[in-house]
Coordinates of C-alpha atoms in Angstrom, one line a residue:
Chain R
M1 CA 15.2 -1.5 -4.9
R2 CA 14.1 -5.1 -5.8
N3 CA 11.4 -4.9 -3.2
A4 CA 10.3 -1.5 -4.4
L5 CA 9.9 -2.9 -7.9
A6 CA 8.0 -5.9 -6.6
I7 CA 5.6 -3.6 -4.8
A8 CA 5.2 -1.4 -7.9
R9 CA 4.5 -4.4 -10.0
K10 CA 1.9 -5.6 -7.5
E11 CA 0.2 -2.1 -7.5
L12 CA 0.0 -2.1 -11.3
G13 CA -1.4 -5.6 -11.4
I14 CA -4.1 -4.6 -9.0
Y15 CA -4.9 -1.4 -10.8
F16 CA -5.5 -3.3 -14.0
S17 CA -7.5 -6.1 -12.5
T18 CA -10.0 -3.7 -11.0
P19 CA -12.4 -1.5 -13.0
W20 CA -10.9 1.7 -11.6
A21 CA -8.1 2.0 -14.1
Y22 CA -10.5 1.5 -17.0
V23 CA -13.1 3.9 -15.6
V24 CA -10.4 6.6 -15.3
F25 CA -9.1 5.8 -18.8
T26 CA -12.6 6.2 -20.2
A27 CA -13.3 9.4 -18.3
M28 CA -10.0 10.9 -19.4
L29 CA -10.5 10.0 -23.1
G30 CA -14.2 10.9 -23.1
I31 CA -13.8 14.3 -21.5
S32 CA -10.7 15.3 -23.4
S33 CA -12.2 14.2 -26.7
F34 CA -15.1 16.5 -26.0
F35 CA -12.8 19.4 -25.6
F36 CA -10.7 18.4 -28.5
V37 CA -13.7 18.4 -30.9
N38 CA -14.8 21.8 -29.5
L39 CA -11.3 23.2 -30.0
L40 CA -11.2 21.9 -33.6
A41 CA -14.5 23.6 -34.3
T42 CA -13.3 27.0 -32.9
F43 CA -10.1 26.6 -34.8
K44 CA -11.9 26.1 -38.1
E45 CA -14.2 29.0 -37.5
V46 CA -11.4 31.4 -36.7
Q47 CA -9.4 30.2 -39.7
S48 CA -12.4 30.9 -42.0
L49 CA -12.8 34.3 -40.5
A50 CA -9.2 35.0 -41.0
R51 CA -9.5 34.0 -44.6
M52 CA -12.3 36.4 -45.1
Y53 CA -11.0 39.4 -43.2
G54 CA -7.3 38.7 -42.8
W55 CA -5.5 38.1 -39.4
A56 CA -4.8 41.8 -38.9
R57 CA -8.4 42.7 -38.5
L58 CA -9.2 39.9 -36.0
P59 CA -8.9 40.5 -32.2
P60 CA -5.4 39.8 -31.0
E61 CA -6.4 36.8 -28.7
Y62 CA -7.3 34.9 -31.9
A63 CA -3.7 34.9 -32.9
M64 CA -3.0 31.6 -31.2
F65 CA -5.3 29.9 -33.8
K66 CA -2.8 30.6 -36.5
N67 CA -1.4 27.1 -36.1
L68 CA -2.5 23.8 -34.8
T69 CA 0.1 23.6 -32.1
D70 CA -0.8 26.7 -30.2
G71 CA -4.5 26.7 -31.3
I72 CA -5.3 23.2 -30.3
V73 CA -2.6 21.1 -28.6
V74 CA -1.4 23.7 -26.1
Q75 CA -5.0 24.5 -25.2
L76 CA -5.8 20.8 -24.9
W77 CA -2.8 20.2 -22.6
D78 CA -4.2 22.9 -20.3
V79 CA -7.6 21.2 -20.2
I80 CA -6.1 17.7 -19.6
A81 CA -4.1 19.2 -16.7
V82 CA -7.4 20.2 -15.1
I83 CA -8.9 16.7 -15.8
T84 CA -5.8 15.1 -14.3
L85 CA -6.5 17.1 -11.1
F86 CA -9.9 15.5 -10.9
V87 CA -8.9 11.9 -11.8
A88 CA -5.6 11.7 -9.9
P89 CA -7.3 11.5 -6.4
F90 CA -9.2 8.4 -7.6
L91 CA -6.0 6.7 -8.6
S92 CA -4.0 7.7 -5.5
M93 CA -6.7 7.1 -2.9
R94 CA -6.3 3.4 -2.6
L95 CA -2.5 3.3 -2.3
F96 CA -2.2 3.2 1.4
A97 CA -5.8 3.5 2.6
E98 CA -6.8 0.2 1.1
E99 CA -3.8 -1.6 2.6
K100 CA -4.8 -0.4 6.0
R101 CA -8.5 -1.3 5.5
N102 CA -7.6 -4.7 4.1
R103 CA -5.1 -5.4 6.9
T104 CA -2.4 -6.1 4.3
F105 CA -0.4 -3.2 5.6
E106 CA 0.5 -5.5 8.4
L107 CA 2.1 -7.8 5.8
L108 CA 4.1 -5.1 4.3
M109 CA 5.2 -3.7 7.7
T110 CA 6.3 -7.1 9.0
A111 CA 8.1 -8.3 5.8
P112 CA 11.8 -7.5 5.5
V113 CA 11.1 -4.4 3.5
R114 CA 12.3 -1.0 4.4
P115 CA 9.7 1.8 4.7
W116 CA 11.3 3.8 1.8
E117 CA 10.9 0.8 -0.4
I118 CA 7.2 0.6 0.4
V119 CA 6.8 4.3 -0.4
L120 CA 8.8 4.2 -3.6
G121 CA 7.2 1.0 -4.8
K122 CA 3.7 2.4 -4.3
Y123 CA 4.6 5.7 -5.8
L124 CA 6.1 4.1 -8.9
G125 CA 3.0 1.9 -9.3
G126 CA 0.7 4.9 -9.0
V127 CA 2.8 7.0 -11.4
G128 CA 2.7 4.1 -13.9
V129 CA -1.1 4.1 -14.0
I130 CA -1.4 7.9 -14.2
W131 CA 1.1 8.0 -17.0
A132 CA -0.8 5.3 -18.8
T133 CA -3.9 7.5 -18.5
L134 CA -2.1 10.6 -19.8
G135 CA -0.3 8.5 -22.4
L136 CA -3.7 7.9 -24.1
T137 CA -4.1 11.6 -24.8
I138 CA -1.1 11.5 -27.2
I139 CA -3.6 10.3 -29.8
F140 CA -4.9 13.8 -30.2
P141 CA -1.7 15.4 -31.5
I142 CA -1.1 12.2 -33.6
T143 CA -4.5 12.6 -35.2
L144 CA -3.8 16.2 -35.9
S145 CA -0.4 15.5 -37.5
L146 CA -2.0 12.8 -39.7
F147 CA -4.9 14.8 -40.9
G148 CA -3.8 18.4 -40.4
S149 CA -1.8 20.6 -42.6
S150 CA 0.1 23.9 -42.3
E151 CA 1.7 26.4 -44.6
S152 CA 5.1 25.9 -43.1
G153 CA 6.0 22.2 -43.4
T154 CA 4.6 19.8 -40.7
A155 CA 1.2 20.3 -39.2
L156 CA 2.5 20.3 -35.7
E157 CA 5.6 21.7 -34.0
W158 CA 6.5 18.4 -32.3
S159 CA 9.2 19.8 -30.0
T160 CA 6.5 22.1 -28.4
V161 CA 4.0 19.3 -28.3
A162 CA 6.4 16.8 -26.7
L163 CA 7.7 19.3 -24.1
G164 CA 4.1 20.2 -23.2
F165 CA 3.3 16.5 -22.9
C166 CA 6.3 15.9 -20.6
G167 CA 5.1 18.8 -18.5
L168 CA 1.8 17.0 -18.2
L169 CA 3.5 13.8 -17.1
L170 CA 5.3 15.7 -14.5
W171 CA 2.1 17.3 -13.3
G172 CA 0.4 13.9 -13.1
A173 CA 3.3 12.6 -11.0
T174 CA 2.9 15.6 -8.7
C175 CA -0.8 15.1 -8.2
L176 CA -0.2 11.4 -7.4
G177 CA 2.5 12.2 -4.9
V178 CA 0.2 14.6 -3.0
G179 CA -2.6 12.0 -3.2
M180 CA -0.3 9.2 -1.9
F181 CA 0.6 11.2 1.1
V182 CA -3.0 11.9 1.9
S183 CA -3.8 8.2 1.4
A184 CA -1.2 7.3 4.0
L185 CA -3.0 9.4 6.6
T186 CA -6.4 7.6 6.5
E187 CA -8.1 4.2 6.3
S188 CA -10.9 5.5 4.2
Q189 CA -10.4 5.7 0.4
M190 CA -13.3 8.1 -0.1
L191 CA -11.9 10.4 2.5
A192 CA -8.4 10.2 0.9
A193 CA -9.8 11.1 -2.5
F194 CA -11.8 14.0 -1.1
L195 CA -8.9 15.4 0.9
T196 CA -6.5 15.1 -2.0
F197 CA -8.9 17.0 -4.1
A198 CA -9.4 19.6 -1.3
V199 CA -5.6 20.1 -1.3
L200 CA -5.0 20.1 -5.1
L201 CA -7.8 22.4 -6.2
P202 CA -7.1 25.4 -4.0
W203 CA -3.4 24.9 -4.7
M204 CA -4.2 25.0 -8.4
L205 CA -6.3 28.2 -8.0
L206 CA -4.0 29.9 -5.6
R207 CA -3.1 32.6 -8.1
G208 CA -6.7 33.6 -8.6
L209 CA -7.5 33.4 -4.9
A210 CA -4.6 35.7 -4.0
Q211 CA -5.4 38.3 -6.6
S212 CA -6.7 40.8 -4.1
A213 CA -4.0 40.0 -1.5
E214 CA -1.2 42.5 -0.8
E215 CA 2.4 42.3 -1.8
P216 CA 4.5 40.3 -1.1
W217 CA 1.8 37.7 -0.5
R218 CA 0.4 38.0 -4.0
S219 CA 3.8 37.2 -5.6
I220 CA 4.4 34.3 -3.3
A221 CA 1.0 32.9 -4.0
N222 CA 1.7 33.4 -7.7
H223 CA 4.9 31.4 -7.5
L224 CA 3.4 28.6 -5.4
S225 CA 0.3 28.2 -7.5
F226 CA 0.1 25.1 -9.7
S227 CA -1.6 27.0 -12.5
S228 CA 1.2 29.6 -12.9
Q229 CA 3.9 26.9 -12.9
L230 CA 2.0 24.8 -15.4
S231 CA 1.3 27.6 -17.8
T232 CA 4.9 27.8 -19.1
L233 CA 5.3 24.0 -19.3
S234 CA 2.2 23.3 -21.3
R235 CA 3.3 26.0 -23.8
G236 CA 6.4 23.8 -24.4
V237 CA 8.8 26.2 -22.7
L238 CA 11.6 24.3 -20.9
D239 CA 11.2 26.3 -17.7
L240 CA 13.8 25.2 -15.1
K241 CA 12.0 27.0 -12.3
A242 CA 8.8 25.0 -12.9
L243 CA 10.7 21.7 -13.2
V244 CA 12.4 22.4 -9.9
F245 CA 9.0 23.4 -8.4
F246 CA 7.2 20.2 -9.3
A247 CA 10.2 18.0 -8.5
S248 CA 10.3 19.6 -5.0
V249 CA 6.6 19.0 -4.4
I250 CA 7.0 15.3 -5.4
L251 CA 10.1 14.9 -3.2
F252 CA 8.4 16.5 -0.3
S253 CA 5.3 14.3 -0.7
L254 CA 7.5 11.2 -0.8
L255 CA 9.4 12.3 2.4
L256 CA 6.2 13.1 4.2
T257 CA 4.7 9.7 3.2
H258 CA 7.9 8.0 4.4
R259 CA 7.6 9.8 7.8
T260 CA 4.0 8.7 8.1
V261 CA 4.8 5.1 7.3
E262 CA 7.8 5.1 9.6
A263 CA 5.7 6.7 12.4
Q264 CA 3.7 3.4 12.5
R265 CA 6.7 2.0 14.2
W266 CA 6.6 4.6 17.0
A267 CA 2.9 5.1 17.5
Chain O
M58 CA 19.1 -24.8 24.2
T59 CA 19.3 -21.1 23.2
A60 CA 16.3 -18.9 23.4
M61 CA 15.1 -17.9 20.0
I62 CA 12.5 -15.5 21.3
E63 CA 13.2 -13.4 24.4
V64 CA 10.6 -11.1 25.8
T65 CA 11.4 -9.0 28.9
G66 CA 9.1 -6.7 30.8
L67 CA 6.9 -6.1 27.7
T68 CA 4.2 -3.5 28.4
K69 CA 1.8 -1.9 25.9
R70 CA -0.5 0.9 26.9
Y71 CA -3.0 2.7 24.7
R72 CA -3.6 6.0 26.5
D73 CA -5.4 4.9 29.7
R74 CA -5.9 1.3 28.7
V75 CA -3.3 -1.4 29.4
A76 CA -3.2 -4.1 26.7
V77 CA -0.2 -6.0 27.9
E78 CA 1.5 -5.6 31.2
D79 CA 5.0 -6.7 32.2
L80 CA 5.2 -9.8 30.1
T81 CA 8.4 -11.8 30.4
F82 CA 9.0 -15.2 28.7
S83 CA 11.3 -16.9 26.3
V84 CA 11.0 -19.6 23.8
P85 CA 13.9 -22.0 23.0
E86 CA 14.8 -22.8 19.5
G87 CA 12.6 -25.5 17.9
E88 CA 9.8 -25.3 20.4
I89 CA 6.1 -24.7 19.8
L90 CA 4.5 -22.4 22.4
G91 CA 0.8 -22.3 22.8
F92 CA -0.5 -18.8 23.4
L93 CA -3.8 -18.8 25.1
G94 CA -6.3 -16.4 26.6
P95 CA -9.8 -15.1 26.4
N96 CA -10.7 -12.6 23.6
G97 CA -9.1 -9.2 24.3
A98 CA -6.4 -10.6 26.6
G99 CA -3.6 -9.1 24.6
K100 CA -2.5 -12.1 22.5
S101 CA -2.7 -10.3 19.1
T102 CA -1.2 -7.2 20.5
T103 CA 1.8 -9.2 21.8
M104 CA 2.2 -10.9 18.5
R105 CA 2.1 -7.6 16.7
I106 CA 4.9 -6.3 18.9
L107 CA 7.0 -9.4 18.4
T108 CA 6.8 -9.0 14.6
G109 CA 7.7 -5.3 14.8
Y110 CA 4.3 -4.1 13.6
L111 CA 3.6 -2.2 16.8
P112 CA 6.0 -0.6 19.1
A113 CA 6.0 -1.6 22.8
T114 CA 5.5 1.1 25.5
S115 CA 8.3 -0.5 27.5
G116 CA 10.3 -3.7 27.7
T117 CA 12.3 -5.5 25.0
V118 CA 11.8 -8.2 22.5
K119 CA 14.7 -10.1 21.0
V120 CA 14.4 -12.6 18.1
A121 CA 17.5 -14.7 17.4
G122 CA 19.4 -12.1 19.4
F123 CA 18.2 -9.1 17.5
D124 CA 16.2 -6.4 19.2
V125 CA 12.9 -5.8 17.4
F126 CA 13.0 -2.1 17.8
E127 CA 16.7 -1.6 17.1
D128 CA 17.1 -4.1 14.3
P129 CA 13.6 -4.5 12.8
Y130 CA 15.0 -5.6 9.4
E131 CA 17.0 -8.5 10.8
V132 CA 14.1 -9.6 12.9
K133 CA 11.6 -9.4 10.1
R134 CA 13.9 -11.5 7.9
R135 CA 13.6 -14.3 10.4
I136 CA 9.8 -14.2 11.1
G137 CA 6.9 -15.7 9.2
Y138 CA 3.7 -14.1 10.5
L139 CA 0.1 -14.9 10.1
P140 CA -1.9 -11.9 11.5
E141 CA -5.4 -12.3 13.0
T142 CA -6.9 -11.3 9.7
P143 CA -5.0 -13.1 6.9
P144 CA -3.4 -10.2 4.9
L145 CA -4.7 -11.0 1.4
Y146 CA -5.2 -9.0 -1.7
P147 CA -8.7 -10.1 -3.0
E148 CA -8.0 -9.0 -6.6
M149 CA -4.9 -11.2 -6.9
T150 CA -4.7 -14.9 -7.7
V151 CA -3.3 -17.2 -5.1
R152 CA -0.2 -17.7 -7.2
G153 CA 0.3 -14.0 -7.9
Y154 CA -0.1 -13.3 -4.3
L155 CA 2.3 -15.9 -3.0
K156 CA 4.8 -14.8 -5.7
F157 CA 4.6 -11.2 -4.5
V158 CA 5.1 -12.2 -0.8
A159 CA 8.0 -14.5 -1.7
S160 CA 9.7 -11.7 -3.6
I161 CA 9.4 -9.2 -0.8
K162 CA 10.7 -11.9 1.5
G163 CA 13.8 -12.2 -0.6
V164 CA 13.1 -15.6 -2.2
R165 CA 15.3 -15.7 -5.3
R166 CA 13.8 -15.9 -8.7
G167 CA 15.4 -19.3 -9.4
Q168 CA 13.9 -20.9 -6.3
M169 CA 10.5 -19.2 -6.7
A170 CA 8.7 -22.1 -8.4
T171 CA 10.0 -24.7 -6.0
E172 CA 9.2 -22.6 -3.0
L173 CA 5.7 -21.8 -4.1
E174 CA 5.2 -25.5 -4.8
R175 CA 6.5 -26.4 -1.3
V176 CA 4.2 -24.1 0.7
A177 CA 1.2 -24.7 -1.5
H178 CA 1.7 -28.4 -1.0
A179 CA 2.2 -28.1 2.8
T180 CA -1.0 -26.0 3.2
N181 CA -3.0 -27.9 0.7
V182 CA -3.8 -25.0 -1.6
T183 CA -2.4 -26.4 -4.9
E184 CA -5.8 -26.8 -6.4
V185 CA -6.7 -23.1 -6.0
M186 CA -3.4 -21.6 -7.1
D187 CA -4.9 -19.8 -10.2
R188 CA -8.1 -18.6 -8.6
L189 CA -8.8 -15.1 -7.4
I190 CA -8.5 -14.8 -3.6
Q191 CA -11.9 -13.0 -3.4
N192 CA -13.6 -16.1 -4.7
L193 CA -12.1 -18.5 -2.1
S194 CA -13.8 -19.9 0.8
K195 CA -12.8 -18.9 4.3
G196 CA -10.9 -22.1 4.9
F197 CA -8.8 -21.6 1.7
R198 CA -8.2 -18.0 2.6
Q199 CA -6.9 -19.0 6.0
R200 CA -4.6 -21.6 4.5
V201 CA -3.3 -19.1 1.9
G202 CA -2.5 -16.9 4.9
V203 CA -0.6 -19.8 6.5
A204 CA 1.2 -20.5 3.2
Q205 CA 2.3 -16.9 3.0
A206 CA 3.8 -17.2 6.5
L207 CA 5.8 -20.3 5.5
L208 CA 7.4 -18.6 2.4
G209 CA 11.1 -18.3 2.6
N210 CA 11.3 -20.9 5.4
P211 CA 11.8 -18.5 8.3
P212 CA 13.2 -19.9 11.5
V213 CA 10.5 -18.3 13.6
L214 CA 6.7 -18.5 12.9
I215 CA 4.1 -16.4 14.7
L216 CA 0.7 -17.7 13.9
D217 CA -2.4 -15.9 15.2
E218 CA -5.2 -18.4 15.2
P219 CA -4.1 -20.4 12.2
T220 CA -7.0 -22.9 12.4
E221 CA -9.7 -20.2 12.5
G222 CA -12.4 -20.9 9.9
L223 CA -11.2 -24.4 9.0
D224 CA -13.5 -27.4 9.1
P225 CA -12.5 -30.4 11.4
T226 CA -10.7 -32.3 8.6
Q227 CA -8.7 -29.2 7.6
R228 CA -8.0 -28.5 11.2
A229 CA -6.5 -31.9 11.7
E230 CA -4.3 -31.3 8.6
A231 CA -3.3 -28.0 10.0
R232 CA -2.4 -29.6 13.3
Q233 CA -0.2 -32.1 11.5
L234 CA 1.5 -29.3 9.6
I235 CA 2.2 -27.3 12.7
K236 CA 3.5 -30.3 14.6
G237 CA 5.8 -31.0 11.7
L238 CA 7.3 -27.6 12.1
A239 CA 8.7 -28.3 15.5
G240 CA 12.4 -28.9 15.7
Q241 CA 13.4 -26.7 12.7
H242 CA 11.1 -23.8 13.6
T243 CA 10.3 -21.9 16.7
V244 CA 6.6 -21.3 16.7
I245 CA 4.2 -19.2 18.8
L246 CA 0.7 -20.3 18.1
S247 CA -2.4 -18.6 19.4
T248 CA -5.8 -20.4 19.3
H249 CA -9.1 -20.7 21.0
I250 CA -9.3 -24.4 20.5
L251 CA -7.7 -25.9 23.5
S252 CA -7.6 -29.5 22.4
E253 CA -5.4 -28.3 19.6
V254 CA -2.8 -26.9 22.0
T255 CA -2.7 -30.1 24.0
V256 CA -1.8 -32.0 20.8
T257 CA 0.7 -29.6 19.3
C258 CA 2.4 -27.7 22.1
E259 CA 4.7 -28.7 24.9
R260 CA 4.3 -25.5 26.8
V261 CA 1.5 -22.9 27.1
L262 CA 1.4 -19.3 28.1
I263 CA -2.0 -18.1 29.3
L264 CA -2.7 -14.4 29.2
N265 CA -5.6 -12.8 31.0
Q266 CA -6.4 -9.1 30.8
G267 CA -2.9 -8.3 29.6
R268 CA -1.1 -10.3 32.4
M269 CA 0.6 -13.6 32.2
V270 CA -1.3 -16.0 34.5
A271 CA 0.5 -19.2 33.6
F272 CA 3.6 -20.2 31.6
D273 CA 4.6 -23.8 31.9
E274 CA 4.2 -27.3 30.6
I275 CA 0.6 -28.4 30.4
K276 CA 1.2 -31.4 32.7
K277 CA 2.9 -29.2 35.4
L278 CA 0.0 -26.8 35.3
A279 CA -2.4 -29.5 36.1
H280 CA -0.3 -30.5 39.1
A281 CA 0.2 -27.0 40.3
L282 CA -3.6 -26.6 40.5
G283 CA -3.7 -29.6 42.7
Q284 CA -5.4 -31.9 40.3
G285 CA -4.5 -35.1 38.7
D286 CA -3.2 -35.8 35.2
Q287 CA -6.8 -36.1 34.0
T288 CA -7.3 -32.4 34.3
S289 CA -7.9 -31.0 30.8
L290 CA -6.4 -27.9 29.6
E291 CA -9.9 -26.5 29.4
D292 CA -10.3 -26.8 33.2
I293 CA -7.0 -25.1 33.7
F294 CA -7.9 -22.3 31.4
L295 CA -11.2 -21.7 33.0
K296 CA -9.8 -21.7 36.5
L297 CA -6.9 -19.3 35.6
T298 CA -8.9 -16.9 33.6
A299 CA -11.9 -16.7 35.8
A300 CA -10.0 -15.7 38.9
A301 CA -9.1 -12.2 37.7

C-alpha cells in the first residue's frame, strides 16, 4: 500500500507540473460556465412566463424550472457528465502509455513493487486529478445558494445537489478506470485517448443506439448504458443499482489493467 | 565463494528470431563481470531477463538463490538496475525523482535524506538536485540513472552501459565509482568501451549473436588465443566476434 501511495503521489505531482491538468481545468470550467449561464437565462425566462400565466398553463416539461435544484443544478450535472466523458481520456491517456514510451515502465517493473500496487497507485493518482477537475464545478451550486432565493427556505436542496455531485465523482472515476485500461494497452498517448473515447461514447449512447433493437436486447442495452445509469444519480436519487453498476465497471477495469501489467512478465 | 547470480541454459526467442541462446554463467558474490558484445548481441535482453522485466523462453536465472520467475519480488528487492535508456521522468526534479525511486525501493522515511545524500555524492549529482530532469545534459541524466540504481544499497547491480554519454573526466569518475563497488556488491556491467572493462572487471563475458563466445579472465583469454600478455581486450573482442 505504501508503494501504491508513493506512485499515486508521483502521478499527481506530474499532472500538476505539466500543462495538461490546467488545460483540462480550464476547459471544464469554461464549457460548464457557458451551460450554466444558458441554464440561468432559461430559468429566468420560464419563471417570468410562470408569473404571467401561472404554472398550470405552461407545458409540463417546464415544471422542472420551478426550483433552482431541478431547474439548474441537476441539468448542469448532466452536462458536466458529458464534458467529463470528453476530458477523462486526456487525463487517463498518459497513465501507462507514457511510462512505456519513456522507458520508465522498466523502472516500475524491476522495482520491488507488485503489479497491483502499480495499478492502484496509478488509478488513485488519476482519480485524484479528475476529482480535482470535477471539484471545481461545485462553485456553481455555491453561487446559486449565495445569490439565489426560493419560496421554501434555502435556495437549493443540498442533499439532492450533494448526491448528484457524488454521482458525478463516481462517473469520473469510472471514465478514468476505462481510460487507464486502454492506456495500458498501448505506447501511444493519442491512440489511448482516442480509443478510450471510442469506448466511452458508444457506451454512453447505448440506450439510444439500441432503441430499434428487439427485446430482450433493448432492455439489456438500457441497463448497460451509462446514460440510463447516470440519469438517476444526477437527480440525487440514491440508486443502489447504479452504484453497483459503476463500482463493477471500475473494479473490472482495474482487474483488466492488472492482467495487462502482469502479462508483461509472461510475454 | 557463493554464486550471487546463476544463469542456466537461458534462451530468449522472439517468434522466429533468437535473441539469446543457451547462456550459462555464474557470478560470485562481490565480483564485477564485464558484459561485452557488438550491438544487438543480446546484452540488454539478458539484463532485462536478469532483472525480471522480460521472461525467458527457457532456462533459469537465480539471484541470491531466488528464481527470477518464481520469486520476482525477492529478486527485485536485491537488484539495482540501470536500463539501456535511463528511466527518468522529465517533469520531475532530480530530488523528487530519487525520493520517489527510494520510496518504492523501500528506503525508510527516516533514512531518506541520508540515502539521497549518499547516492548523489557518489554519482556527483549534488549540484543539480533541484533542477528538472528535462533540463539536464546527457551526462547528468546518465548519472541520475546510476544514482537511482544505487538507492537502497542493493547487493546486486546490473548496469547497462553506465558510462554512455559521459565525457572522459566523468567516465574516469564513473570507473572509480564502479571499482569501489567491488567486494560489497556483485556487478554486471555492459559497455562498449573496452579499456573500461580492462580497468574495472576481473572477468568478461563476450556475447555474439546471442551466444556466449568467451567467459573468462581477461588474461586467460589472451593466452587461449595464443597470444602474449600484450594482447589488448580489443584484439580479443574483434577476433571472437568476427568469427561468427
